[in-house]
mmCIF file of N, CA and C in Angstrom:
data_model
loop_
_atom_site.group_PDB
_atom_site.id
_atom_site.type_symbol
_atom_site.label_atom_id
_atom_site.label_comp_id
_atom_site.label_asym_id
_atom_site.label_seq_id
_atom_site.Cartn_x
_atom_site.Cartn_y
_atom_site.Cartn_z
ATOM 1 N N UNK A 1 122.878 35.299 26.746
ATOM 2 C CA UNK A 1 123.511 35.257 25.435
ATOM 3 C C UNK A 1 122.450 35.455 24.353
ATOM 4 N N UNK A 2 122.778 36.229 23.346
ATOM 5 C CA UNK A 2 121.829 36.464 22.247
ATOM 6 C C UNK A 2 121.829 35.320 21.236
ATOM 7 N N UNK A 3 120.772 35.267 20.450
ATOM 8 C CA UNK A 3 120.682 34.339 19.321
ATOM 9 C C UNK A 3 121.074 35.094 18.061
ATOM 10 N N UNK A 4 121.781 34.416 17.185
ATOM 11 C CA UNK A 4 122.214 35.008 15.930
ATOM 12 C C UNK A 4 121.692 34.177 14.768
ATOM 13 N N UNK A 5 121.232 34.838 13.708
ATOM 14 C CA UNK A 5 120.898 34.175 12.456
ATOM 15 C C UNK A 5 122.166 34.213 11.618
ATOM 16 N N UNK A 6 122.744 33.040 11.395
ATOM 17 C CA UNK A 6 124.024 32.956 10.695
ATOM 18 C C UNK A 6 123.919 32.052 9.473
ATOM 19 N N UNK A 7 124.734 32.358 8.480
ATOM 20 C CA UNK A 7 124.805 31.591 7.240
ATOM 21 C C UNK A 7 126.215 31.028 7.114
ATOM 22 N N UNK A 8 126.304 29.723 6.848
ATOM 23 C CA UNK A 8 127.608 29.086 6.652
ATOM 24 C C UNK A 8 127.993 29.209 5.178
ATOM 25 N N UNK A 9 129.124 29.822 4.923
ATOM 26 C CA UNK A 9 129.599 29.985 3.550
ATOM 27 C C UNK A 9 130.106 28.669 2.964
ATOM 28 N N UNK A 10 130.517 27.740 3.821
ATOM 29 C CA UNK A 10 131.075 26.478 3.352
ATOM 30 C C UNK A 10 130.002 25.527 2.841
ATOM 31 N N UNK A 11 128.948 25.295 3.665
ATOM 32 C CA UNK A 11 127.921 24.323 3.260
ATOM 33 C C UNK A 11 126.604 24.985 2.851
ATOM 34 N N UNK A 12 126.572 26.325 2.820
ATOM 35 C CA UNK A 12 125.423 27.092 2.332
ATOM 36 C C UNK A 12 124.133 26.786 3.105
ATOM 37 N N UNK A 13 124.239 26.767 4.456
ATOM 38 C CA UNK A 13 123.074 26.529 5.306
ATOM 39 C C UNK A 13 122.879 27.700 6.250
ATOM 40 N N UNK A 14 121.633 27.893 6.708
ATOM 41 C CA UNK A 14 121.302 28.958 7.648
ATOM 42 C C UNK A 14 120.968 28.340 9.002
ATOM 43 N N UNK A 15 121.386 29.024 10.071
ATOM 44 C CA UNK A 15 121.167 28.520 11.418
ATOM 45 C C UNK A 15 120.844 29.675 12.352
ATOM 46 N N UNK A 16 120.060 29.381 13.388
ATOM 47 C CA UNK A 16 119.824 30.319 14.479
ATOM 48 C C UNK A 16 120.605 29.759 15.658
ATOM 49 N N UNK A 17 121.654 30.478 16.080
ATOM 50 C CA UNK A 17 122.594 29.960 17.063
ATOM 51 C C UNK A 17 122.693 30.898 18.261
ATOM 52 N N UNK A 18 122.654 30.316 19.460
ATOM 53 C CA UNK A 18 122.839 31.075 20.703
ATOM 54 C C UNK A 18 124.332 31.063 21.021
ATOM 55 N N UNK A 19 124.929 32.247 21.101
ATOM 56 C CA UNK A 19 126.366 32.364 21.359
ATOM 57 C C UNK A 19 126.648 33.706 22.022
ATOM 58 N N UNK A 20 127.803 33.803 22.638
ATOM 59 C CA UNK A 20 128.178 35.064 23.267
ATOM 60 C C UNK A 20 128.628 36.059 22.204
ATOM 61 N N UNK A 21 128.625 37.328 22.567
ATOM 62 C CA UNK A 21 129.073 38.367 21.631
ATOM 63 C C UNK A 21 130.549 38.178 21.304
ATOM 64 N N UNK A 22 131.332 37.727 22.280
ATOM 65 C CA UNK A 22 132.763 37.502 22.062
ATOM 66 C C UNK A 22 132.986 36.367 21.063
ATOM 67 N N UNK A 23 132.206 35.282 21.180
ATOM 68 C CA UNK A 23 132.335 34.175 20.240
ATOM 69 C C UNK A 23 132.052 34.632 18.815
ATOM 70 N N UNK A 24 131.023 35.462 18.654
ATOM 71 C CA UNK A 24 130.677 35.953 17.323
ATOM 72 C C UNK A 24 131.759 36.880 16.786
ATOM 73 N N UNK A 25 132.240 37.802 17.628
ATOM 74 C CA UNK A 25 133.259 38.766 17.201
ATOM 75 C C UNK A 25 134.569 38.069 16.823
ATOM 76 N N UNK A 26 134.901 37.003 17.533
ATOM 77 C CA UNK A 26 136.163 36.293 17.293
ATOM 78 C C UNK A 26 135.999 35.116 16.332
ATOM 79 N N UNK A 27 134.801 34.989 15.726
ATOM 80 C CA UNK A 27 134.502 33.921 14.759
ATOM 81 C C UNK A 27 134.810 32.541 15.336
ATOM 82 N N UNK A 28 134.287 32.309 16.563
ATOM 83 C CA UNK A 28 134.478 31.014 17.220
ATOM 84 C C UNK A 28 133.182 30.210 17.242
ATOM 85 N N UNK A 29 132.243 30.498 16.345
ATOM 86 C CA UNK A 29 130.985 29.774 16.290
ATOM 87 C C UNK A 29 131.066 28.783 15.127
ATOM 88 N N UNK A 30 131.077 27.476 15.442
ATOM 89 C CA UNK A 30 131.140 26.482 14.358
ATOM 90 C C UNK A 30 129.763 26.230 13.757
ATOM 91 N N UNK A 31 129.740 25.882 12.505
ATOM 92 C CA UNK A 31 128.502 25.515 11.828
ATOM 93 C C UNK A 31 128.022 24.180 12.388
ATOM 94 N N UNK A 32 126.749 24.087 12.796
ATOM 95 C CA UNK A 32 126.232 22.808 13.301
ATOM 96 C C UNK A 32 126.203 21.705 12.236
ATOM 97 N N UNK A 33 126.183 22.083 10.967
ATOM 98 C CA UNK A 33 126.117 21.084 9.896
ATOM 99 C C UNK A 33 127.481 20.534 9.501
ATOM 100 N N UNK A 34 128.459 21.432 9.316
ATOM 101 C CA UNK A 34 129.751 20.966 8.792
ATOM 102 C C UNK A 34 130.947 21.274 9.697
ATOM 103 N N UNK A 35 130.747 22.095 10.737
ATOM 104 C CA UNK A 35 131.839 22.398 11.655
ATOM 105 C C UNK A 35 132.724 23.561 11.233
ATOM 106 N N UNK A 36 132.472 24.150 10.084
ATOM 107 C CA UNK A 36 133.266 25.276 9.589
ATOM 108 C C UNK A 36 133.028 26.525 10.443
ATOM 109 N N UNK A 37 134.024 27.375 10.527
ATOM 110 C CA UNK A 37 133.900 28.640 11.243
ATOM 111 C C UNK A 37 133.627 29.805 10.293
ATOM 112 N N UNK A 38 133.323 29.515 9.035
ATOM 113 C CA UNK A 38 133.029 30.538 8.027
ATOM 114 C C UNK A 38 131.552 30.936 8.093
ATOM 115 N N UNK A 39 131.154 31.550 9.199
ATOM 116 C CA UNK A 39 129.767 31.938 9.416
ATOM 117 C C UNK A 39 129.639 33.450 9.238
ATOM 118 N N UNK A 40 128.578 33.873 8.547
ATOM 119 C CA UNK A 40 128.324 35.298 8.374
ATOM 120 C C UNK A 40 126.912 35.614 8.853
ATOM 121 N N UNK A 41 126.703 36.836 9.308
ATOM 122 C CA UNK A 41 125.418 37.260 9.849
ATOM 123 C C UNK A 41 124.401 37.423 8.732
ATOM 124 N N UNK A 42 123.195 36.913 8.981
ATOM 125 C CA UNK A 42 122.073 37.103 8.068
ATOM 126 C C UNK A 42 121.282 38.311 8.542
ATOM 127 N N UNK A 43 120.915 39.161 7.641
ATOM 128 C CA UNK A 43 120.083 40.308 7.978
ATOM 129 C C UNK A 43 118.714 40.080 7.357
ATOM 130 N N UNK A 44 117.698 40.065 8.212
ATOM 131 C CA UNK A 44 116.332 39.825 7.746
ATOM 132 C C UNK A 44 115.469 41.028 8.081
ATOM 133 N N UNK A 45 114.575 41.345 7.191
ATOM 134 C CA UNK A 45 113.644 42.447 7.433
ATOM 135 C C UNK A 45 112.582 41.991 8.425
ATOM 136 N N UNK A 46 112.251 42.863 9.344
ATOM 137 C CA UNK A 46 111.193 42.563 10.310
ATOM 138 C C UNK A 46 109.846 42.688 9.611
ATOM 139 N N UNK A 47 108.915 41.798 9.936
ATOM 140 C CA UNK A 47 107.600 41.899 9.305
ATOM 141 C C UNK A 47 106.851 43.137 9.775
ATOM 142 N N UNK A 48 106.118 43.748 8.878
ATOM 143 C CA UNK A 48 105.320 44.931 9.210
ATOM 144 C C UNK A 48 103.849 44.568 9.090
ATOM 145 N N UNK A 49 103.101 44.860 10.118
ATOM 146 C CA UNK A 49 101.676 44.556 10.122
ATOM 147 C C UNK A 49 100.883 45.843 10.266
ATOM 148 N N UNK A 50 99.840 45.983 9.460
ATOM 149 C CA UNK A 50 98.950 47.142 9.531
ATOM 150 C C UNK A 50 97.547 46.610 9.765
ATOM 151 N N UNK A 51 96.877 47.193 10.750
ATOM 152 C CA UNK A 51 95.515 46.759 11.038
ATOM 153 C C UNK A 51 94.574 47.944 10.891
ATOM 154 N N UNK A 52 93.321 47.643 10.716
ATOM 155 C CA UNK A 52 92.323 48.696 10.636
ATOM 156 C C UNK A 52 92.096 49.174 9.217
ATOM 157 N N UNK A 53 91.544 50.370 9.077
ATOM 158 C CA UNK A 53 91.174 50.892 7.770
ATOM 159 C C UNK A 53 92.383 51.231 6.900
ATOM 160 N N UNK A 54 93.570 51.339 7.502
ATOM 161 C CA UNK A 54 94.776 51.658 6.736
ATOM 162 C C UNK A 54 95.399 50.414 6.110
ATOM 163 N N UNK A 55 94.883 49.232 6.436
ATOM 164 C CA UNK A 55 95.450 47.992 5.918
ATOM 165 C C UNK A 55 95.264 47.915 4.403
ATOM 166 N N UNK A 56 96.321 47.516 3.717
ATOM 167 C CA UNK A 56 96.298 47.362 2.266
ATOM 168 C C UNK A 56 96.068 45.895 1.952
ATOM 169 N N UNK A 57 95.167 45.593 1.068
ATOM 170 C CA UNK A 57 94.891 44.214 0.677
ATOM 171 C C UNK A 57 95.910 43.798 -0.375
ATOM 172 N N UNK A 58 96.522 42.658 -0.159
ATOM 173 C CA UNK A 58 97.539 42.143 -1.076
ATOM 174 C C UNK A 58 96.903 41.818 -2.423
ATOM 175 N N UNK A 59 97.448 42.318 -3.535
ATOM 176 C CA UNK A 59 96.870 42.027 -4.850
ATOM 177 C C UNK A 59 97.042 40.558 -5.254
ATOM 178 N N UNK A 60 97.949 39.845 -4.621
ATOM 179 C CA UNK A 60 98.193 38.442 -4.936
ATOM 180 C C UNK A 60 97.514 37.506 -3.936
ATOM 181 N N UNK A 61 96.552 37.997 -3.149
ATOM 182 C CA UNK A 61 95.978 37.227 -2.053
ATOM 183 C C UNK A 61 95.323 35.922 -2.492
ATOM 184 N N UNK A 62 94.869 35.822 -3.734
ATOM 185 C CA UNK A 62 94.229 34.594 -4.203
ATOM 186 C C UNK A 62 95.239 33.573 -4.722
ATOM 187 N N UNK A 63 96.493 33.969 -4.851
ATOM 188 C CA UNK A 63 97.517 33.080 -5.396
ATOM 189 C C UNK A 63 98.461 32.515 -4.335
ATOM 190 N N UNK A 64 98.297 32.924 -3.096
ATOM 191 C CA UNK A 64 99.239 32.537 -2.047
ATOM 192 C C UNK A 64 98.651 31.460 -1.136
ATOM 193 N N UNK A 65 99.139 30.260 -1.232
ATOM 194 C CA UNK A 65 98.671 29.185 -0.347
ATOM 195 C C UNK A 65 99.309 29.377 1.021
ATOM 196 N N UNK A 66 98.515 29.443 2.054
ATOM 197 C CA UNK A 66 99.019 29.598 3.408
ATOM 198 C C UNK A 66 99.389 31.004 3.794
ATOM 199 N N UNK A 67 99.174 31.976 2.918
ATOM 200 C CA UNK A 67 99.502 33.367 3.206
ATOM 201 C C UNK A 67 98.498 33.928 4.204
ATOM 202 N N UNK A 68 98.941 34.659 5.250
ATOM 203 C CA UNK A 68 97.999 35.227 6.210
ATOM 204 C C UNK A 68 97.119 36.320 5.606
ATOM 205 N N UNK A 69 97.469 36.809 4.414
ATOM 206 C CA UNK A 69 96.688 37.874 3.788
ATOM 207 C C UNK A 69 95.541 37.336 2.933
ATOM 208 N N UNK A 70 95.451 36.005 2.790
ATOM 209 C CA UNK A 70 94.398 35.426 1.985
ATOM 210 C C UNK A 70 93.069 35.625 2.700
ATOM 211 N N UNK A 71 92.086 36.109 1.986
ATOM 212 C CA UNK A 71 90.801 36.267 2.664
ATOM 213 C C UNK A 71 89.791 37.000 1.891
#
């Protein structure tokens, strides 16, 4: 079974939930926080990493606490 990143419209929370494709298609996945079935898929951009001489240095690197680009 795949994991889904879902957002509950009722209680405004995000969850990563393991469910079958049929459960997702038929909206049978309850929110772990409130039990509502009003869950929608979250779409997140995949991180892009560049290494080597083509790497661009972040212009905000001195302002980001905990940022991996600080250096």
